[in-house]
Amino acid sequence: MTISVVVPCFNEEESIPLFFEEMERVRTSMGEEFEYIFINDGSSDKTLDVLQELNLLNPCAHFLSFSRNFGKEAALYAGLQHATGDYVTVMDVDLQDPPELLIEMKQKLDQQPNLDCVGTRRVTREGEPPIRSFFARMFYKLINHISQVEMVDGARDFRLMRRPMVDAVMELSEYNRFSKGIFAWVGFETEYLEYKNVERVAGETSWNFWSLFKYSIEGIVNFSDAPLNIAFIGGLLSWLLAFVMMVLIVIRTLVFGDPTSGWPSLMTVILFLGGFQLLTIGILGKYIGKIFLETKNRPVYVIKEKSK
Ligand code: UDP
Ligand code: MG
């Protein structure tokens, strides 16, 4: 039984050796066979050199190297496609996904044959700016409300899956990939291990607030069509309101005559409707943009170099 370890790396020259060392310790104590698949996601530092050297010394440490930065989602997809193990795990290289949890994850899968996947979830968000945690919580509330798939708050991509689940994930070959949603969408019996947040060992996170915000919009647009209802319901309500106002104005004119007033209210209504129309066109645009990218049918990633 082989466990494939899929590890996306973007400018991680310092973390890779530390990660590998930790993982090898875990592998020895588990007595399992590991197959590493490192993905160099267009790093601009020495990540590729580090991976090449690692591969020379350890044939089980395979790598794929992209022609440019395609993003973590693309790296995950490439890694899962190249994984051949009966079990597959997805991990960050910065040791924020504690390797020793793998031992417990594998034990759980061995004990419960009906379980397909053991995931992990952070129960604390220590070391993270409070405003970021707040928005993260809001995001999970919102997405679980408007989307059919259930996304667990704090769930990481770090998980150990059996082969059938991996194959199911690969069936979703869409271009706009949102892994949290994809893992949830395929279903399968998943149990979550809880752990406290760990800071990354070296290097810097490649996410800032703005990129996380855009990522959450991705998640919503990829896994829910609820925003499209805003246009429909908002339009319906303002149409009803306009109708009531029209009747009132006709009655007022017939009863009190027609003094020309109401310029401020007119402006308010025009601005309100103008803004609302732009918003809904924007929402439509988001979905059309997704369709545009999806219909081009471009590959999710391009590999420039890979190990044997
Ligand atoms: N990563 C990647 N491509 C990117 C950004 C990140 O492959 O464009 C990798 C990165 O090397 C790390 C993992 O994705 O192994 C998680 O990234 P990071 O630690 O920056 O995210 P955070 O843990 O802060 O959410
Ligand atoms: Mg990290």
Coordinates of C-alpha atoms and ligand atoms in Angstrom, one line a residue:
M1 CA 0.0 0.0 0.0
T2 CA 1.5 3.3 -1.1
I3 CA 0.6 6.8 0.2
S4 CA 1.1 9.5 -2.3
V5 CA 2.0 12.9 -0.8
V6 CA 1.0 15.8 -3.0
V7 CA 2.8 19.0 -2.1
P8 CA 2.4 22.3 -4.0
C9 CA 5.4 24.6 -3.6
F10 CA 5.7 28.3 -4.5
N11 CA 9.0 29.9 -3.4
E12 CA 9.6 27.4 -0.7
E13 CA 13.4 26.7 -1.0
E14 CA 13.8 26.9 2.8
S15 CA 10.7 24.9 3.8
I16 CA 11.2 21.9 1.5
P17 CA 14.2 20.2 3.3
L18 CA 12.5 20.8 6.7
F19 CA 9.3 19.3 5.4
F20 CA 11.0 16.3 3.9
E21 CA 12.9 15.6 7.0
E22 CA 9.7 15.7 9.2
M23 CA 7.9 13.5 6.7
E24 CA 10.6 10.9 6.5
R25 CA 10.4 10.6 10.3
V26 CA 6.7 10.1 10.1
R27 CA 7.1 7.5 7.3
T28 CA 9.6 5.5 9.3
S29 CA 7.3 5.4 12.4
M30 CA 4.3 4.4 10.2
G31 CA 6.2 1.8 8.3
E32 CA 4.4 2.7 5.1
E33 CA 5.7 3.4 1.6
F34 CA 5.5 7.1 0.5
E35 CA 5.5 8.6 -3.0
Y36 CA 6.1 12.3 -2.9
I37 CA 4.9 14.6 -5.7
F38 CA 6.2 18.1 -5.2
I39 CA 4.9 20.7 -7.6
N40 CA 7.0 23.7 -8.4
D41 CA 4.4 26.3 -9.2
G42 CA 6.6 28.7 -11.1
S43 CA 8.8 29.7 -8.2
S44 CA 11.3 32.5 -8.7
D45 CA 13.7 31.3 -6.0
K46 CA 15.8 28.0 -5.9
T47 CA 12.8 25.7 -5.3
L48 CA 13.4 23.8 -8.5
D49 CA 17.1 23.2 -7.7
V50 CA 16.1 22.0 -4.2
L51 CA 13.6 19.6 -5.7
Q52 CA 16.0 18.3 -8.3
E53 CA 18.6 17.6 -5.6
L54 CA 16.1 16.0 -3.4
N55 CA 15.0 13.7 -6.3
L56 CA 18.6 12.7 -7.0
L57 CA 19.1 11.6 -3.4
N58 CA 15.6 10.2 -2.9
P59 CA 14.0 8.6 -5.9
C60 CA 10.7 8.5 -4.1
A61 CA 10.6 12.3 -4.1
H62 CA 9.2 13.1 -7.5
F63 CA 8.6 16.6 -8.8
L64 CA 6.7 18.4 -11.5
S65 CA 7.7 21.9 -12.5
F66 CA 5.2 24.3 -14.1
S67 CA 6.2 26.8 -16.9
R68 CA 4.9 29.7 -14.7
N69 CA 2.8 30.3 -11.6
F70 CA -0.6 28.7 -12.1
G71 CA -1.8 28.9 -8.5
K72 CA -2.2 26.3 -5.7
E73 CA -5.4 24.9 -7.2
A74 CA -3.7 24.0 -10.4
A75 CA -0.8 22.5 -8.5
L76 CA -3.1 20.4 -6.5
Y77 CA -4.8 19.1 -9.6
A78 CA -1.5 18.3 -11.3
G79 CA -0.3 16.5 -8.2
L80 CA -3.5 14.4 -7.8
Q81 CA -3.3 13.5 -11.5
H82 CA 0.2 12.2 -11.1
A83 CA -0.4 10.4 -7.8
T84 CA -0.5 6.6 -8.2
G85 CA -0.9 5.6 -4.5
D86 CA -3.8 3.7 -2.9
Y87 CA -4.0 6.6 -0.5
V88 CA -3.4 10.2 -1.4
T89 CA -2.7 13.1 1.0
V90 CA -2.5 16.8 0.1
M91 CA -0.2 18.9 2.2
D92 CA 1.3 22.4 2.5
V93 CA 5.1 22.4 2.5
D94 CA 5.3 25.1 5.3
L95 CA 4.5 22.5 8.0
Q96 CA 1.3 24.2 8.8
D97 CA -0.2 20.8 8.2
P98 CA 1.4 18.8 11.0
P99 CA 2.9 15.6 9.4
E100 CA 2.4 13.5 12.6
L101 CA -1.4 13.8 12.1
L102 CA -0.9 11.4 9.2
I103 CA -0.4 8.6 11.6
E104 CA -3.7 9.1 13.3
M105 CA -5.4 9.7 9.9
K106 CA -4.2 6.4 8.5
Q107 CA -5.2 4.6 11.7
K108 CA -8.7 5.9 11.4
L109 CA -9.0 4.7 7.8
D110 CA -7.7 1.3 8.8
Q111 CA -10.1 1.0 11.7
Q112 CA -13.2 2.2 9.8
P113 CA -13.5 0.6 6.4
N114 CA -16.5 2.7 5.5
L115 CA -14.6 5.9 5.9
D116 CA -13.2 7.3 2.6
C117 CA -11.4 10.4 3.8
V118 CA -9.9 11.9 7.0
G119 CA -9.7 15.6 6.8
T120 CA -8.3 18.2 9.2
R121 CA -9.7 21.4 10.6
R122 CA -8.2 24.2 12.5
V123 CA -10.1 25.0 15.7
T124 CA -8.1 28.1 16.5
R125 CA -6.9 30.8 14.2
E126 CA -4.1 32.0 16.4
G127 CA -1.5 34.2 14.8
E128 CA -4.0 35.4 12.2
P129 CA -5.3 39.0 12.2
P130 CA -8.7 39.1 13.9
I131 CA -10.3 40.9 11.0
R132 CA -9.2 38.0 8.7
S133 CA -10.7 35.4 11.0
F134 CA -13.9 37.4 11.1
F135 CA -14.2 37.5 7.4
A136 CA -13.3 33.8 7.1
R137 CA -16.2 33.0 9.5
M138 CA -18.6 35.2 7.6
F139 CA -17.5 33.5 4.3
Y140 CA -18.3 30.0 5.7
K141 CA -21.7 31.2 7.0
L142 CA -22.6 32.7 3.7
I143 CA -21.4 29.9 1.4
N144 CA -23.1 27.2 3.5
H145 CA -26.3 29.2 3.3
I146 CA -26.3 29.7 -0.4
S147 CA -24.6 26.6 -1.7
Q148 CA -25.7 23.0 -1.8
V149 CA -22.3 21.7 -0.7
E150 CA -21.5 21.8 3.0
M151 CA -18.1 23.4 3.6
V152 CA -16.7 22.9 7.0
D153 CA -15.4 26.0 8.8
G154 CA -11.6 25.8 9.3
A155 CA -11.2 22.7 7.1
R156 CA -7.8 22.6 5.5
D157 CA -7.0 21.0 2.2
F158 CA -4.8 18.6 4.2
R159 CA -6.5 15.3 4.1
L160 CA -5.9 11.6 3.5
M161 CA -8.2 10.1 0.8
R162 CA -8.7 6.6 -0.5
R163 CA -8.3 6.0 -4.2
P164 CA -12.0 6.1 -5.1
M165 CA -12.4 9.6 -3.7
V166 CA -9.3 10.8 -5.6
D167 CA -10.7 9.4 -8.8
A168 CA -13.9 11.2 -8.2
V169 CA -12.1 14.5 -7.6
M170 CA -10.3 14.0 -10.9
E171 CA -13.6 13.6 -12.7
L172 CA -14.2 17.3 -12.0
S173 CA -11.9 18.6 -14.6
E174 CA -13.2 22.2 -14.6
Y175 CA -10.9 25.1 -15.3
N176 CA -12.2 27.2 -12.4
R177 CA -11.1 25.1 -9.5
F178 CA -12.1 25.7 -5.9
S179 CA -10.8 22.6 -4.0
K180 CA -12.6 23.2 -0.8
G181 CA -15.8 23.0 -2.7
I182 CA -14.7 20.2 -4.9
F183 CA -13.7 17.9 -2.0
A184 CA -17.1 18.7 -0.4
W185 CA -19.0 18.3 -3.7
V186 CA -17.8 14.7 -4.4
G187 CA -19.3 13.6 -1.1
F188 CA -17.9 10.4 0.5
E189 CA -17.6 9.7 4.2
T190 CA -15.3 12.2 5.7
E191 CA -14.2 12.6 9.3
Y192 CA -12.3 15.7 10.6
L193 CA -9.4 15.7 13.0
E194 CA -9.1 18.9 14.9
Y195 CA -5.9 20.7 15.7
K196 CA -4.5 24.0 16.8
N197 CA -3.2 26.4 14.2
V198 CA 0.5 26.2 13.5
E199 CA 2.6 29.0 12.1
R200 CA 4.6 28.4 8.9
V201 CA 8.3 27.3 9.5
A202 CA 10.0 29.4 6.9
G203 CA 9.2 31.8 4.1
E204 CA 6.1 33.9 3.8
T205 CA 2.5 33.3 3.0
S206 CA 1.6 34.1 -0.5
W207 CA -1.9 35.3 0.5
N208 CA -2.9 38.8 1.5
F209 CA -6.3 40.0 2.5
W210 CA -7.2 41.1 -1.1
S211 CA -6.2 37.7 -2.6
L212 CA -8.2 35.9 0.0
F213 CA -11.2 38.1 -0.7
K214 CA -11.0 37.3 -4.4
Y215 CA -10.6 33.6 -3.5
S216 CA -13.8 33.7 -1.5
I217 CA -15.6 35.3 -4.4
E218 CA -14.3 32.5 -6.6
G219 CA -15.7 30.0 -4.1
I220 CA -19.1 31.7 -4.1
V221 CA -19.4 32.0 -7.9
N222 CA -18.1 28.5 -8.5
F223 CA -20.4 26.8 -6.1
S224 CA -23.6 28.8 -5.9
D225 CA -25.9 30.6 -8.3
A226 CA -27.6 32.5 -5.5
P227 CA -26.1 35.9 -6.4
L228 CA -28.0 35.7 -9.7
N229 CA -31.2 35.8 -7.7
I230 CA -30.3 39.2 -6.3
A231 CA -31.0 40.7 -9.7
F232 CA -34.3 38.8 -10.1
I233 CA -35.6 39.5 -6.6
G234 CA -34.3 43.1 -6.4
G235 CA -35.8 43.9 -9.8
L236 CA -39.1 42.4 -8.8
L237 CA -39.3 44.4 -5.6
S238 CA -38.4 47.7 -7.2
W239 CA -40.9 47.1 -9.9
L240 CA -43.6 46.5 -7.3
L241 CA -42.5 49.6 -5.4
A242 CA -42.6 51.7 -8.6
F243 CA -46.1 50.5 -9.4
V244 CA -47.4 51.5 -5.9
M245 CA -45.7 54.9 -6.2
M246 CA -47.2 55.4 -9.6
V247 CA -50.7 54.8 -8.2
L248 CA -50.0 57.1 -5.3
I249 CA -48.7 59.9 -7.5
V250 CA -51.7 59.7 -9.8
I251 CA -54.1 60.0 -6.8
R252 CA -52.1 62.9 -5.3
T253 CA -52.2 64.8 -8.6
L254 CA -55.9 64.3 -9.0
V255 CA -56.6 65.4 -5.4
F256 CA -54.1 68.1 -4.7
G257 CA -53.2 69.4 -8.2
D258 CA -49.6 69.3 -9.6
P259 CA -47.0 71.4 -7.9
T260 CA -43.6 70.5 -9.4
S261 CA -41.6 69.2 -6.5
G262 CA -39.8 66.0 -5.6
W263 CA -36.6 66.6 -7.4
P264 CA -34.5 65.1 -4.5
S265 CA -36.6 62.0 -4.4
L266 CA -36.3 61.6 -8.1
M267 CA -32.5 61.8 -8.0
T268 CA -32.4 59.3 -5.1
V269 CA -34.5 56.8 -7.1
I270 CA -32.4 57.3 -10.3
L271 CA -29.2 56.8 -8.4
F272 CA -30.5 53.8 -6.5
L273 CA -31.7 52.1 -9.6
G274 CA -28.6 53.0 -11.6
G275 CA -26.4 51.5 -8.9
F276 CA -28.5 48.5 -8.6
Q277 CA -28.4 47.9 -12.3
L278 CA -24.6 48.1 -12.4
L279 CA -24.3 45.7 -9.5
T280 CA -26.5 43.1 -11.1
I281 CA -24.7 43.5 -14.5
G282 CA -21.5 43.0 -12.5
I283 CA -22.8 39.8 -11.0
L284 CA -23.9 38.6 -14.4
G285 CA -20.4 39.5 -15.7
K286 CA -18.8 37.3 -13.1
Y287 CA -20.7 34.3 -14.2
I288 CA -20.2 35.0 -17.9
G289 CA -16.5 35.4 -17.2
K290 CA -16.4 31.9 -15.7
I291 CA -18.3 30.5 -18.7
F292 CA -15.8 32.3 -21.0
L293 CA -12.8 30.7 -19.3
E294 CA -14.5 27.4 -19.1
T295 CA -15.4 27.2 -22.8
K296 CA -11.9 28.0 -23.9
N297 CA -11.0 24.6 -22.6
R298 CA -7.5 25.5 -21.8
P299 CA -5.3 23.1 -19.8
V300 CA -5.3 23.9 -16.0
Y301 CA -1.5 23.9 -16.0
V302 CA 1.6 23.5 -18.3
I303 CA 4.5 21.3 -17.2
K304 CA 8.0 22.4 -18.3
E305 CA 10.0 19.7 -16.6
K306 CA 9.4 16.6 -14.5
S307 CA 11.3 13.9 -12.7
K308 CA 11.3 10.3 -13.6
Ligands
UDP1 N1 1.2 27.7 -3.1 C1 1.3 27.3 -4.5 N2 1.1 28.3 -5.5 C2 0.7 29.5 -5.1 C3 0.6 29.9 -3.8 C4 0.9 28.9 -2.8 O1 1.7 26.2 -4.8 O2 0.5 30.3 -6.1 C5 1.5 26.7 -2.1 C6 2.6 27.1 -1.0 O3 3.9 26.8 -1.5 C7 2.2 26.2 0.2 C8 0.7 26.1 0.0 O4 0.4 26.4 -1.4 O5 2.7 24.9 0.1 C9 -0.1 27.1 0.9 O6 0.4 28.4 0.7 P1 0.5 29.4 1.9 O7 1.3 28.8 3.1 O8 1.1 30.7 1.3 O9 -1.0 29.7 2.3 P2 -1.6 29.8 3.8 O10 -1.1 28.6 4.6 O11 -1.1 31.1 4.3 O12 -3.0 29.7 3.6
MG2 MG 0.8 28.1 4.9

